[in-house]
Amino acid sequence: MLTLTGGWLATFGLLMLVGLVRGQGLLVGLGALVLLTWLVAWGWNRVCLARVTFERSLSVTRAFIGDTVSVQLRVTNRKAIPMPWVTMEDQFPTGLEEAGKPRALRVEQGTYSMTRATSLARYERVTWRFVMECRRRGLYRFGPAVVMSGDVFGFFFTERQETAWQHVIVYPQTLPLPTLGIPARRPFGELRGGQPYHEDPSRLRGLRLYEAGDALRRVDWKATARAQALTVRLFAPSVSETVIVVLNAQTLTVSEGQWGYSPVLLERGVTAAASIAEWASANKIAFGFLTNCVSPLTDEPIRVMPNRTRQQFTTVLESLAVVTPVGRQPMAQFIIEQTRQLPAGATIVMVTSVLDEATITALRALRRHGARLSIVWTAETPPPPMDAPGITVYEIGQQMARLEREAVFRPGVDGGPGHVAVPTGAVSA
């Protein structure tokens, strides 16, 4: 960009022309000096960002609450021409705070500018290091960055946008189930079973005497010979232990605030869901995760199908890290649509702080169809009556409130458990 306007250039060009006509060497020299300076500045600006590189590196891309992430920003001048000034401006996420700095109160999630300026000699490299504290779970993006430089006289400057960006996923906090107020031994009842939809011939459960109606292919002829009585085999059902954690991202009823949410209740739900997933992983139980919120990465409801692989817990933690209060479906409709695709005999554990009549009706319908249901209630107020036998309700809101006061559990939100307004379509990391 030219700071010395075309009018000034025309003025000094005319001044030099007048000096030539009248033989005034001073005027000629002054005009020539200004024009030569302008030409040098213009040429310098043309090459100032040539062979200048910007690099951003992160020590980790996955972290837990309480961890730190080291961020390095590096600007390198790979040419023989020095740079009298260079300014770097990168976008840092608001959810990560620089270590050792006072904590900034930021109402909205987003980014803020991290600006640094320096000069670069020929073939010189300058590095800035930042240590960022992970104080709350979420998906945090670094970038894009802008690098600016210009000539030594300040007549011109050039900027270049570095479009590359990187992100850090901060996993939610997990706690042992007894700490939350949920018994560790068989917390969600006897998981094995449901109705045996079909038997697995490779899993022999035992033997019994033949009864009318038994298929002949079940007969164990060797056992029959030993017992001198017709004996048939019993096989275990092929339905395996499966837990589906369902998180209700809605934290307020319509009467409390249709477009708002409670940050503390949302974080309680995320931590409870992560803790249940950790318990299932430790006990080698196949588990999955569903929530009615929209992922900021895919703009679709988050869904992790049941699995018992080692990677499953990490996959669920990454999904919980990006949970937001923004959803497309009420929980009642979500349950009806999503549970149709779940494995037969799965145990459904719903983590929620609100239950409206439509959701309760949907849960009752699931229970009538033989589903095993547990409710993990994270609000401090009592849950509404379910009036459905066989549905276990764990009220952990009071316990989590006590853990918050004792700093065992940190929701990672500013301003306490108040309600926060969320505009339509907003996505919070």
C-alpha atoms as one frame of an Amber mdcrd trajectory, in Angstrom:
protein
   0.000   0.000   0.000   1.290   3.459  -0.906   1.310   5.998   1.911   2.971
   8.656  -0.234   0.071   9.625  -2.501   0.242  10.165  -6.219  -0.279  13.875
  -5.591   2.994  14.106  -3.672   4.806  12.211  -6.407   3.432  14.599  -9.027
   4.454  17.568  -6.865   8.074  16.461  -6.503   8.217  15.402 -10.168   7.044
  18.906 -11.170   9.538  20.421  -8.722  12.392  18.507 -10.378  11.160  19.581
 -13.841  11.061  23.247 -12.768  14.572  22.913 -11.383  15.811  21.535 -14.680
  14.150  24.354 -16.662  15.468  27.100 -14.391  18.795  25.499 -13.675  18.101
  25.150  -9.927  20.212  22.214  -8.798  18.719  22.189  -5.298  15.213  21.674
  -6.646  16.433  18.986  -9.028  18.289  17.161  -6.234  15.346  17.354  -3.834
  12.895  16.012  -6.401  15.279  13.281  -7.542  15.964  12.219  -3.933  12.281
  11.817  -3.150  11.590   9.932  -6.367  14.619   7.685  -5.852  13.532   6.985
  -2.264  10.074   6.103  -3.491  11.535   3.754  -6.114  13.767   2.003  -3.554
  10.845   1.652  -1.125   8.627   0.244  -3.859  11.241  -2.323  -4.883  11.957
  -3.278  -1.259   8.269  -3.825  -0.597   8.002  -6.060  -3.648  10.497  -8.540
  -2.199   9.994  -8.068   1.545   7.858 -11.232   2.034   9.584 -13.290  -0.648
  11.131 -16.415   0.891   9.690 -15.543   4.280   8.018 -18.502   5.974   5.632
 -18.737   8.906   5.333 -21.914  10.971   3.101 -22.868  13.897   3.725 -26.035
  15.871   1.815 -27.548  18.799   3.371 -29.897  21.342   0.165 -32.013  21.457
  -3.172 -32.061  19.674  -4.989 -34.046  22.407  -5.009 -33.058  26.062  -6.965
 -33.334  29.299  -8.201 -30.541  31.538  -5.224 -29.330  33.584  -2.650 -30.157
  30.892  -0.606 -27.531  29.070   0.006 -27.113  25.351   3.208 -25.528  24.085
   2.680 -23.365  21.001   5.596 -22.154  18.861   5.291 -19.438  16.245   8.291
 -19.061  13.957   9.058 -16.510  11.245  12.115 -17.150   9.044  13.783 -14.841
   6.530  15.389 -17.125   3.936  16.943 -14.428   1.742  19.923 -12.047   1.833
  17.779  -8.901   2.071  17.063  -7.872   5.695  13.598  -6.996   6.910  13.522
  -3.834   9.036  10.169  -4.796  10.488   7.784  -7.722  10.364   4.552  -8.194
  12.263   2.894 -11.550  12.908  -0.762 -11.766  13.955  -2.169 -15.199  14.752
  -5.620 -16.193  15.993  -5.669 -18.014  19.349  -8.769 -19.719  20.821 -10.373
 -18.010  23.807 -10.792 -21.293  25.684  -7.038 -21.717  26.211  -5.332 -19.211
  28.499  -1.654 -18.353  28.511   0.045 -19.761  31.591   1.059 -17.229  34.178
  -1.318 -14.588  32.881  -4.467 -13.420  34.700  -7.508 -15.341  33.595  -9.560
 -13.315  31.147 -13.339 -13.383  31.434 -14.635 -14.070  27.953 -18.380 -14.268
  27.495 -18.360 -15.923  24.068 -16.266 -18.656  22.582 -14.128 -17.598  19.649
 -10.632 -16.301  18.964  -8.432 -13.402  19.892  -5.398 -11.935  18.136  -1.891
 -12.738  19.342   0.391 -10.108  17.779   4.178  -9.998  17.810   6.609  -7.674
  15.927  10.338  -7.914  15.260  13.055  -7.201  12.696  14.822  -9.920  10.734
  18.381  -9.853   9.510  19.263 -11.860   6.441  18.736 -15.604   6.963  17.500
 -14.986  10.510  14.787 -16.897  12.348  12.694 -15.621  15.276  10.602 -17.920
  17.471   7.920 -17.051  20.023   6.832 -19.652  22.562   3.553 -19.728  24.475
   2.394 -22.176  27.126  -1.388 -22.507  27.076  -3.377 -24.010  29.943  -6.303
 -26.334  29.170  -8.922 -25.136  31.619 -12.023 -26.524  29.937 -12.887 -29.221
  27.453 -13.558 -28.365  23.848 -12.258 -28.111  20.314  -9.826 -25.192  19.968
  -8.520 -23.846  16.681  -5.342 -21.875  16.022  -5.232 -19.751  12.884  -5.334
 -18.324  10.357  -2.336 -16.016  10.736  -1.312 -12.852   8.919   2.322 -11.812
   8.281   2.985  -8.146   7.413   6.111  -6.293   6.373   7.224  -3.382   4.180
  10.002  -1.021   3.283  12.280   0.701   5.740  10.777   4.140   5.064   7.218
   3.112   5.818   5.876   4.124   2.403   4.529   0.657   1.578   3.499  -2.501
   3.385   2.470  -5.954   2.238   0.541  -8.632   4.090   0.095 -12.334   3.463
  -2.471 -14.608   5.050  -1.347 -18.013   6.245  -4.488 -20.099   5.829  -3.184
 -23.222   7.550  -4.711 -23.856  10.951  -4.387 -26.461  13.670  -6.627 -27.574
  16.477  -6.402 -29.046  19.959  -9.055 -31.296  21.472  -9.290 -31.081  25.261
 -10.965 -34.162  26.692 -13.585 -33.843  29.444 -12.840 -34.740  33.038 -13.693
 -38.244  34.249 -14.428 -39.422  37.779 -14.888 -42.882  39.329 -18.559 -43.869
  39.447 -18.643 -44.140  43.284 -17.353 -40.547  43.462 -20.385 -39.489  41.429
 -22.723 -41.437  43.676 -23.197 -44.415  41.327 -22.308 -47.874  42.707 -19.316
 -49.402  40.960 -20.559 -53.004  41.084 -23.279 -53.640  38.503 -24.344 -49.979
  38.460 -26.842 -50.513  35.662 -28.128 -53.926  36.642 -27.342 -57.286  35.108
 -26.138 -56.363  31.634 -26.010 -59.784  30.061 -29.165 -60.793  28.338 -32.409
 -59.110  27.619 -34.441 -61.614  25.619 -32.188 -64.189  23.877 -33.092 -63.437
  20.305 -31.014 -66.342  19.009 -28.428 -68.675  20.453 -24.766 -68.945  19.615
 -23.841 -72.617  18.948 -20.207 -71.873  19.783 -21.090 -70.850  23.375 -22.184
 -73.960  25.303 -24.002 -72.968  28.495 -24.875 -76.439  29.884 -26.935 -79.597
  29.525 -30.454 -80.633  30.545 -32.828 -83.516  29.987 -34.817 -83.612  26.802
 -38.234 -81.971  26.811 -41.036 -82.269  24.307 -40.481 -79.805  21.463 -36.673
 -79.748  21.637 -34.992 -80.045  18.227 -33.038 -83.234  17.629 -29.983 -81.239
  16.566 -29.672 -80.133  20.217 -29.245 -83.696  21.451 -25.804 -84.461  22.881
 -25.442 -88.154  22.103 -22.304 -88.680  24.171 -23.932 -87.138  27.251 -27.062
 -89.207  26.536 -25.009 -92.405  26.539 -23.311 -91.517  29.795 -26.506 -90.494
  31.569 -28.654 -93.197  29.964 -31.224 -90.442  29.354 -31.880 -88.216  26.386
 -29.856 -84.997  27.002 -29.812 -81.750  25.018 -27.348 -78.897  24.872 -28.081
 -75.340  26.094 -26.350 -72.450  24.343 -25.759 -68.906  25.595 -27.598 -66.141
  23.754 -25.578 -64.265  21.159 -26.677 -60.934  22.660 -23.547 -59.481  24.270
 -23.090 -56.913  26.998 -23.673 -53.507  25.477 -24.143 -50.107  27.116 -25.369
 -47.081  25.177 -24.711 -43.742  26.879 -27.257 -41.149  25.750 -26.499 -37.543
  26.689 -29.266 -34.950  26.618 -27.517 -31.711  25.624 -30.653 -29.731  26.485
 -30.254 -28.379  30.025 -33.279 -26.107  30.332 -36.952 -26.677  29.743 -38.806
 -24.496  27.259 -40.318 -22.480  30.111 -36.846 -21.756  31.540 -35.332 -20.560
  28.271 -35.869 -21.936  24.814 -32.595 -20.579  23.426 -30.499 -20.766  26.579
 -28.530 -23.377  28.469 -26.843 -23.936  31.795 -23.058 -24.307  31.322 -22.637
 -26.099  34.656 -25.381 -28.633  33.950 -23.977 -29.267  30.472 -20.492 -29.936
  31.882 -21.924 -32.186  34.586 -23.631 -34.243  31.919 -20.479 -34.474  29.789
 -18.369 -35.555  32.782 -20.948 -38.135  33.869 -21.153 -39.572  30.346 -17.353
 -39.715  30.061 -17.098 -41.435  33.453 -19.637 -44.099  32.463 -17.740 -44.689
  29.209 -14.507 -45.064  31.162 -16.147 -47.616  33.471 -17.456 -49.611  30.504
 -14.043 -49.550  28.813 -12.278 -50.699  31.990 -14.744 -53.596  32.345 -14.357
 -54.583  28.681 -18.021 -53.935  27.933 -19.064 -52.879  24.450 -20.376 -49.327
  24.647 -21.508 -46.520  22.393 -22.494 -42.887  22.690 -25.374 -40.786  21.378
 -26.341 -37.165  21.913 -28.907 -34.860  20.382 -26.457 -31.980  19.953 -24.903
 -31.042  16.618 -21.191 -31.575  16.109 -19.307 -28.395  15.106 -17.148 -30.567
  12.840 -19.841 -32.331  10.802 -23.015 -30.346  11.563 -24.717 -33.673  12.310
 -25.857 -35.328  15.564 -23.001 -37.110  17.303 -23.248 -40.890  17.128 -20.632
 -43.498  18.097 -21.717 -47.070  17.443 -21.051 -49.693  20.166 -17.652 -51.311
  20.214 -15.214 -52.733  22.732 -11.937 -51.942  20.968  -9.151 -50.044  22.721
  -9.762 -46.999  20.526 -13.448 -46.780  21.463 -12.937 -44.833  24.694 -10.762
 -42.271  22.914 -13.370 -41.924  20.173 -16.117 -41.283  22.733 -13.951 -38.773
  24.622 -13.311 -36.857  21.397 -17.047 -36.810  20.705 -17.797 -35.566  24.229
 -15.123 -32.879  23.890 -17.059 -31.185  21.088 -20.528 -31.437  22.659 -22.370
 -28.123  22.427 -25.791 -26.973  23.664 -27.006 -26.635  20.092 -29.217 -29.416
  18.774 -31.718 -30.144  16.046 -34.113 -32.547  17.749 -35.929 -32.729  21.072
 -34.746 -35.677  23.132 -38.044 -37.572  22.787 -37.866 -37.576  18.993 -34.135
 -38.337  19.087 -34.662 -41.401  21.296 -37.402 -42.813  19.077 -35.324 -42.442
  15.892 -31.912 -43.474  17.164 -32.740 -46.420  19.427 -34.315 -48.317  16.522
 -30.802 -48.901  15.190 -29.271 -50.066  18.474 -28.236 -53.679  19.134 -30.866
 -55.926  20.652 -30.563 -56.272  24.422 -28.476 -53.091  24.898 -28.667 -51.227
  28.190 -29.502 -47.556  27.678 -28.108 -45.069  30.203 -29.497 -41.572  29.741
 -27.601 -38.658  31.304 -29.858 -35.631  31.612 -30.877 -32.666  33.751 -34.348
 -32.194  32.217 -37.171 -34.600  31.480 -40.329 -33.435  29.781 -43.498 -35.477
  29.402 -42.704 -36.430  25.788 -39.305 -37.845  26.779 -40.791 -39.792  29.685
 -43.404 -41.247  27.350 -40.670 -42.344  24.910 -38.707 -43.982  27.752 -41.794
 -45.830  28.942 -42.319 -47.142  25.417 -38.726 -48.392  25.289 -39.186 -50.098
  28.632 -42.389 -51.826  27.468 -40.440 -53.215  24.517 -37.933 -54.836  26.883
 -35.119 -52.279  26.909 -33.046 -51.912  30.074 -33.041 -48.260  31.140 -31.171
 -46.161  33.685 -31.413 -42.415  34.225 -28.449 -40.406  35.567 -29.977 -37.171
  36.838 -27.466 -34.287  37.044 -29.718 -31.475  38.286 -29.915 -30.636  41.984
 -33.705 -30.562  41.923 -35.576 -33.902  42.143 -36.453 -35.577  38.842 -40.096
 -35.884  37.783 -41.795 -39.194  38.672 -41.253 -41.814  36.001 -44.185 -44.094
  36.956 -42.439 -46.894  35.079 -41.160 -49.958  36.965 -37.757 -51.205  35.971
 -36.186 -47.785  35.247 -33.366 -47.021  37.693 -32.756 -43.351  38.506 -29.453
 -42.124  39.993 -29.670 -38.587  41.357 -26.094 -37.283  41.285 -26.767 -33.523
  41.079 -26.288 -32.869  44.801 -23.118 -34.977  44.824 -21.642 -33.143  41.830
 -22.495 -29.783  43.396 -20.507 -30.841  46.478 -17.591 -31.951  44.273 -17.665
 -28.541  42.579 -17.454 -26.780  45.943 -14.551 -29.021  46.965 -12.828 -28.422
  43.589 -12.790 -32.168  42.875 -14.829 -31.448  39.763 -14.280 -28.217  37.838
 -16.990 -27.408  35.317 -14.532 -25.056  33.600 -17.018 -22.233  33.102 -16.899
 -18.614  34.183 -19.635 -16.946  36.079 -21.139 -19.850  38.021 -24.200 -21.940
  37.230 -26.252 -19.228  35.601 -28.120 -19.535  32.335 -26.403 -18.382  29.161
 -28.344 -17.228  26.136 -27.481 -19.011  22.928 -28.617 -17.405  19.661 -30.186
 -19.607  17.053 -27.559 -21.516  15.098 -24.707 -20.618  17.462 -22.078 -23.270
  18.046 -19.885 -23.225  21.123 -16.636 -25.102  21.201
